[in-house]
Amino acid sequence: MKLTLVAQQASVRLASGKVVEAWTFNGRVPGPPIRARRGDLVEVTLVNRDIDDGVTAHWHGVDVPNAEDGVAGVTQDAVRPGARYRYRFRVDQEGSFWYHSHQVGSEQVRRGLCGPLTLLPRTPSSTRELDVPVVTHLFTGSFAIGADDTLQHRAVAPATTVRLRLVNTDDTPRRYVLAGTPFRVAAIDGTELNAPPPIENQTLELGGGARYDVTFTMPPTPVRLQVVDAPAGIVFSANGSGDVAATDSRVLFDPSSYGSPKATRLGSMARFDRRFRLVITRKPGFFDGRPGLQWAVNGEIYPRTPMFMVSTGDLVKMEIDNRTNSFHPMHLHGHHMLVLSRNGRPVRGSPWWVDTLNVRPKEQYEVAFLADNPGLWMDHCHNLQHAAKGLTMHVVYKGITTPFEAGEASGNHPE
Ligand code: C2O
Ligand code: CU
């Protein structure tokens, strides 16, 4: 799979007719869908046409080798206007991901430098399937699915298997409802759930950066996906017309008790080689020389936030304790984390793997991951406004250093 992504400013017309001044890949928002199969070599050439601060491409949720991770100041220098950069990785996962710039991420992602990334099984499935990336994004004042800020209609033959790949590219959590059919949450953050049962009338809440795959068999009657509190939605029906009401059920889908338990590649987890604690609080202090109420991790303000050191092969347990009144979608690069417990209660359903965990106000989690991908990895809040204000840490393997630098002198600003 070869592709060129050109980062460029563009005026983009949304379906309603409204024009947004966006920063785009290839002149469109979201950027072009990237689809590859397990085993494929993905080769992406990133060209920066006119984004002054420079850009990168980060493959969110794909556990690529560290050098391909696309983080300015950590794994490369930002690609300056007129310059280009080549990414190369072999696909070893299947599921729903996305890509976005990781240079001044808090501004560049918001302006549109992101797109869907779908990794498919080695061989195409033989059944009739409709596969729809549902990338939701808030442009200045307009909320859209893809570039459509209206209620869309799509014709789908009854009995078709439909997979909606929900991607929340925004900083804040987003809620989605699916009306007109029972459905399953088939996957979270690119990992299939074990034995997901059909559910109905449950609202799905995705934290910033998260993905849920929702599957259903198209009935003869209309089905509607609706983004809660937004005009954007999709009505699926046999002939492309008709509708069905979709209201927020207020019953939140709970991944911690959904599906069936199953052994994981982490084994029994009888012992952990390392334990980390990540306590998020607010405290007065200075950030970037300015006084105010700052995000603190373990009592420290960035850049004094922790560097978690691991060795290859370590089984790591991490506790996340959010003592604030804000949502913090915590994202670890290069690894997937198995959620063990929430608020002291063990996960009872399917193994629940995440790369971006929607930590809600005052919640506590225990997660585990295997240190099997050497490098220097970011671990940060995917509310990128928070990350830019210091909710950023690193997981670093012993003996690994980087020749790249972040900060004013280098021009690299990952967040
Ligand atoms: Cu989606 Cu560090 O990013
Ligand atoms: Cu946050």
XYZ file of C-alpha atoms and ligand atoms in Angstrom:
419
model
C 0.000 0.000 0.000
C 1.578 3.263 -1.129
C 0.138 6.688 -0.577
C 1.188 10.320 -0.571
C -0.293 12.646 2.014
C 0.059 16.330 1.208
C -0.510 18.599 4.196
C -2.081 21.768 2.861
C -4.462 24.546 3.726
C -7.772 24.358 1.894
C -11.303 25.744 1.902
C -13.553 22.753 2.279
C -17.278 22.797 1.593
C -19.253 20.673 4.048
C -22.467 18.963 2.905
C -24.616 21.801 4.285
C -22.824 24.244 1.971
C -20.883 25.828 4.779
C -17.216 26.418 3.942
C -14.517 25.820 6.548
C -10.920 26.971 6.311
C -9.183 23.744 7.150
C -5.708 22.284 7.358
C -5.991 19.102 5.361
C -4.301 16.050 4.004
C -4.780 16.085 0.200
C -7.235 18.971 0.305
C -10.007 17.066 2.031
C -11.401 16.513 5.489
C -11.025 14.063 6.938
C -7.851 13.023 5.089
C -8.047 10.179 2.569
C -9.051 6.838 4.114
C -6.081 4.516 4.454
C -6.944 0.819 4.135
C -4.407 -1.954 4.333
C -4.432 -5.687 5.036
C -2.526 -7.655 7.623
C 0.889 -8.421 6.187
C 0.882 -5.387 3.854
C 3.781 -2.982 3.791
C 2.389 0.518 4.231
C 4.493 3.242 2.658
C 3.312 6.780 3.162
C 5.118 9.814 1.841
C 4.210 12.901 3.806
C 4.679 16.180 1.951
C 4.219 19.526 3.660
C 2.949 22.111 1.197
C 2.169 25.104 3.385
C 1.749 24.340 7.085
C 4.180 26.828 8.627
C 4.854 25.052 11.921
C 5.699 21.784 10.150
C 3.715 18.538 10.354
C 4.050 14.810 11.051
C 1.846 11.754 10.618
C 1.155 9.605 13.668
C -0.671 6.255 13.301
C -2.894 6.421 16.348
C -3.303 3.000 17.951
C -1.034 1.189 15.518
C 1.842 -0.383 17.405
C 4.462 0.509 14.805
C 8.222 0.390 15.346
C 9.220 3.459 17.330
C 10.960 5.246 14.437
C 7.679 5.264 12.449
C 5.563 6.719 15.262
C 5.489 10.218 13.809
C 5.981 12.310 16.936
C 7.842 15.583 16.427
C 10.739 15.939 18.822
C 10.570 12.306 19.921
C 10.868 10.101 16.823
C 11.574 12.688 14.107
C 11.813 16.384 13.338
C 8.641 18.107 12.144
C 8.438 18.128 8.342
C 8.912 21.754 7.264
C 7.054 23.432 4.386
C 8.507 22.126 1.118
C 9.983 19.036 2.776
C 8.896 15.398 2.759
C 9.245 12.333 4.969
C 8.745 8.623 4.328
C 6.961 6.261 6.761
C 7.132 2.519 6.368
C 5.595 -0.217 8.491
C 4.318 -3.767 8.141
C 0.685 -4.267 9.204
C 0.398 -6.642 12.142
C -3.019 -5.619 13.533
C -6.626 -5.560 12.353
C -9.176 -2.959 13.271
C -10.114 0.715 13.361
C -7.445 3.345 13.811
C -6.799 6.883 12.650
C -3.905 9.082 11.749
C -3.130 12.665 12.593
C -0.331 15.180 12.780
C 1.666 15.053 16.011
C 3.261 18.483 15.614
C 1.371 21.219 17.485
C -1.282 18.511 17.703
C -3.680 20.598 19.779
C -4.099 23.012 16.855
C -3.396 20.843 13.806
C -5.802 18.023 14.628
C -8.542 20.505 15.472
C -8.063 22.215 12.102
C -8.446 18.915 10.255
C -5.078 17.170 9.880
C -6.480 13.709 10.563
C -8.048 10.776 8.732
C -9.300 7.191 9.127
C -6.996 4.184 9.036
C -8.561 0.747 8.667
C -6.532 -2.435 8.987
C -8.257 -5.454 7.470
C -7.676 -9.192 7.743
C -5.288 -10.816 5.297
C -8.111 -12.205 3.165
C -11.335 -10.380 2.273
C -14.488 -11.774 3.874
C -16.904 -13.613 1.614
C -20.127 -12.301 3.154
C -21.874 -9.160 2.001
C -20.522 -6.373 4.178
C -20.735 -2.651 4.345
C -17.778 -1.101 6.107
C -18.208 2.566 7.059
C -15.591 4.697 8.806
C -17.544 7.231 10.877
C -14.996 9.927 11.609
C -16.598 12.625 13.713
C -14.989 16.032 14.046
C -15.848 19.485 15.255
C -14.752 22.152 12.794
C -15.085 25.750 13.902
C -18.785 25.799 14.655
C -19.744 22.751 12.548
C -19.901 19.187 13.694
C -19.523 16.612 10.921
C -19.346 12.910 10.122
C -16.618 12.931 7.511
C -17.342 16.208 5.702
C -21.091 15.880 6.176
C -22.652 18.106 8.818
C -26.232 17.078 7.994
C -28.379 13.964 8.390
C -27.187 11.677 5.579
C -29.204 8.918 3.929
C -27.703 5.716 2.592
C -29.295 2.796 0.769
C -28.313 -0.609 2.167
C -29.786 -3.944 1.097
C -31.511 -5.769 3.980
C -29.444 -8.655 5.422
C -26.179 -6.830 4.748
C -23.711 -6.970 7.626
C -22.845 -3.399 8.537
C -19.753 -2.330 10.461
C -19.601 1.274 11.614
C -16.136 2.348 12.667
C -16.740 5.211 15.082
C -13.737 7.478 15.559
C -13.851 10.442 17.935
C -11.160 12.822 16.683
C -12.094 15.598 19.107
C -10.722 16.520 22.499
C -13.888 15.922 24.465
C -16.085 12.820 24.797
C -18.795 12.278 22.225
C -21.999 10.259 22.510
C -23.614 8.181 19.780
C -26.932 6.320 19.598
C -28.008 3.659 17.128
C -31.756 3.222 16.708
C -33.886 0.768 14.747
C -31.938 -2.417 15.361
C -30.127 -4.407 18.018
C -26.373 -4.066 17.559
C -23.088 -5.270 18.949
C -19.998 -3.384 20.001
C -17.658 -5.662 18.082
C -14.363 -3.954 18.821
C -12.798 -1.219 20.917
C -9.618 0.611 19.888
C -8.871 -1.907 17.137
C -9.293 -5.056 19.213
C -12.267 -7.404 18.737
C -14.269 -8.110 21.889
C -14.962 -11.697 22.929
C -18.569 -12.861 22.402
C -20.239 -9.438 22.327
C -23.990 -9.893 22.838
C -26.590 -7.813 20.968
C -27.730 -4.703 22.843
C -30.301 -2.000 22.257
C -31.085 1.460 23.598
C -27.632 2.055 24.992
C -25.675 5.215 24.377
C -22.046 4.850 23.384
C -19.597 7.335 24.846
C -16.206 7.606 23.193
C -13.429 9.608 24.753
C -11.172 11.736 22.571
C -9.107 9.543 20.241
C -11.111 6.365 20.934
C -12.730 4.001 18.414
C -15.694 1.627 18.741
C -16.757 -0.758 15.959
C -20.516 -1.276 15.921
C -22.007 -4.111 13.879
C -25.566 -5.053 12.942
C -27.474 -6.942 10.279
C -29.455 -4.526 8.161
C -33.191 -5.042 8.841
C -35.901 -4.240 6.263
C -36.711 -1.071 8.221
C -34.519 2.059 8.668
C -31.634 2.286 11.134
C -30.230 5.557 12.342
C -26.889 6.486 13.805
C -27.100 9.814 15.584
C -24.436 11.879 17.242
C -26.017 13.104 20.458
C -26.605 16.881 20.567
C -25.342 17.328 17.002
C -27.126 17.564 13.646
C -24.872 14.918 12.084
C -26.207 11.396 11.633
C -26.710 8.622 9.096
C -30.000 6.927 8.196
C -29.555 3.525 6.571
C -32.555 2.128 4.714
C -33.373 -0.259 1.904
C -34.207 2.496 -0.581
C -32.298 5.452 0.860
C -35.375 7.179 2.279
C -37.432 6.862 5.483
C -36.291 7.521 9.017
C -36.543 6.380 12.599
C -36.327 8.455 15.759
C -33.022 8.279 17.622
C -33.006 9.589 21.162
C -30.325 9.466 23.797
C -31.344 6.559 26.028
C -29.149 7.841 28.855
C -28.171 4.240 29.609
C -24.444 4.273 28.995
C -22.798 1.264 27.407
C -20.332 -0.236 29.897
C -17.337 -2.033 28.379
C -16.311 -3.424 31.783
C -19.154 -5.952 31.906
C -19.839 -6.680 28.240
C -19.063 -9.952 26.433
C -17.333 -12.973 27.974
C -13.989 -13.395 29.713
C -11.213 -15.151 27.844
C -7.517 -15.778 28.444
C -5.239 -13.057 27.054
C -1.666 -13.003 25.846
C -0.708 -11.450 29.183
C -1.383 -14.803 30.871
C -2.456 -15.032 34.495
C -0.636 -11.854 35.484
C 0.464 -13.492 38.713
C 3.268 -10.993 39.016
C 4.171 -7.647 37.572
C 7.717 -6.584 36.839
C 6.841 -2.936 37.341
C 4.069 -0.838 38.795
C 3.428 2.769 37.936
C 1.020 5.209 39.430
C -0.371 8.181 37.610
C -2.334 10.551 39.815
C -3.891 13.492 37.996
C -4.662 16.612 40.020
C -4.985 20.366 39.590
C -2.557 22.599 41.389
C -1.428 26.210 41.252
C 1.921 26.685 39.626
C 3.741 27.857 36.530
C 3.486 26.395 33.055
C 5.487 27.888 30.206
C 6.363 30.720 32.553
C 2.715 31.614 33.151
C 1.020 31.232 36.542
C -2.342 29.470 36.904
C -4.086 26.280 37.878
C -2.085 23.530 36.164
C -2.482 19.823 35.466
C -0.182 17.878 37.719
C 0.844 14.249 37.503
C 1.971 12.719 40.783
C 2.071 16.254 42.131
C 4.469 17.564 39.477
C 3.889 19.986 36.614
C 5.391 19.362 33.159
C 8.294 18.882 32.398
C 8.651 17.300 35.842
C 5.930 14.723 35.064
C 7.133 11.105 35.222
C 9.265 9.179 32.747
C 8.218 5.561 33.215
C 11.239 3.275 32.684
C 10.718 -0.279 31.442
C 12.806 -3.148 30.089
C 11.822 -5.298 27.152
C 9.620 -8.171 28.328
C 8.342 -6.404 31.445
C 4.755 -6.925 32.427
C 3.681 -3.517 33.655
C 0.800 -2.502 35.849
C -0.311 1.100 35.761
C -2.800 2.751 38.078
C -4.548 5.834 36.816
C -6.223 7.961 39.445
C -8.123 10.969 38.140
C -8.811 13.286 41.065
C -10.040 16.116 38.828
C -13.495 17.001 37.540
C -12.415 16.613 33.900
C -12.289 13.768 31.392
C -8.804 12.560 30.528
C -8.618 10.113 27.612
C -5.204 8.630 28.407
C -3.348 7.425 25.334
C -0.247 5.237 25.360
C 1.686 5.042 22.101
C 3.117 1.797 20.730
C 1.250 -0.571 23.079
C -2.223 -1.733 23.973
C -3.323 -1.768 27.584
C -5.605 -4.378 29.114
C -8.071 -2.807 31.530
C -8.055 -4.774 34.800
C -10.378 -2.771 37.001
C -12.363 0.422 37.271
C -13.021 2.102 40.617
C -11.786 -1.037 42.380
C -14.141 -3.383 40.514
C -12.493 -5.976 38.236
C -13.519 -6.122 34.574
C -16.052 -8.962 34.301
C -16.722 -9.181 30.557
C -14.583 -9.613 27.482
C -10.922 -8.682 27.682
C -11.030 -4.915 27.203
C -7.952 -3.659 25.388
C -7.456 0.041 24.826
C -4.902 2.461 23.515
C -6.949 5.464 24.606
C -8.814 5.051 27.880
C -11.647 7.471 28.566
C -10.926 8.243 32.227
C -13.969 10.073 33.507
C -13.970 12.563 36.391
C -12.839 10.996 39.672
C -12.386 7.545 38.131
C -9.615 5.101 38.986
C -8.304 2.381 36.706
C -5.781 -0.403 36.808
C -4.373 -1.395 33.426
C -1.618 -3.765 32.318
C 0.628 -3.846 29.298
C 3.516 -5.900 28.029
C 6.642 -3.924 27.215
C 7.279 -5.558 23.855
C 8.008 -2.603 21.579
C 11.292 -0.902 22.503
C 11.506 2.838 22.102
C 10.583 6.174 23.559
C 6.809 6.480 23.640
C 4.422 9.215 24.540
C 1.776 8.594 27.161
C -0.555 11.568 27.245
C -4.053 12.871 27.577
C -5.813 12.893 24.195
C -7.672 15.986 25.127
C -4.872 17.640 23.199
C -5.539 20.958 24.897
C -4.656 19.226 28.169
C -1.616 17.546 26.605
C -0.404 20.923 25.350
C -0.750 22.182 28.921
C 1.438 19.476 30.355
C -0.650 16.300 30.694
C 2.136 14.441 28.974
C 4.476 11.682 30.080
C 6.768 9.172 28.419
C 7.349 5.456 28.644
C 10.968 4.784 27.852
C 12.842 1.523 27.494
C 16.149 1.222 29.329
C 19.102 2.240 27.228
C 17.034 4.089 24.612
C 17.701 7.733 23.866
C 16.538 9.996 21.062
C 18.566 12.340 18.866
C 15.461 14.539 18.507
C 14.528 17.427 20.718
C 11.310 19.200 21.516
C 10.960 22.832 22.506
C 11.484 26.340 21.192
C 15.020 25.889 19.851
C 14.188 22.760 17.841
C 10.827 23.914 16.489
C 9.363 20.553 17.511
C 6.177 20.801 19.551
C 4.492 17.401 19.653
C 1.421 18.674 21.466
Cu -3.453 10.336 18.746
Cu -0.050 11.020 20.879
O -1.733 10.709 19.800
Cu -6.964 15.514 29.976
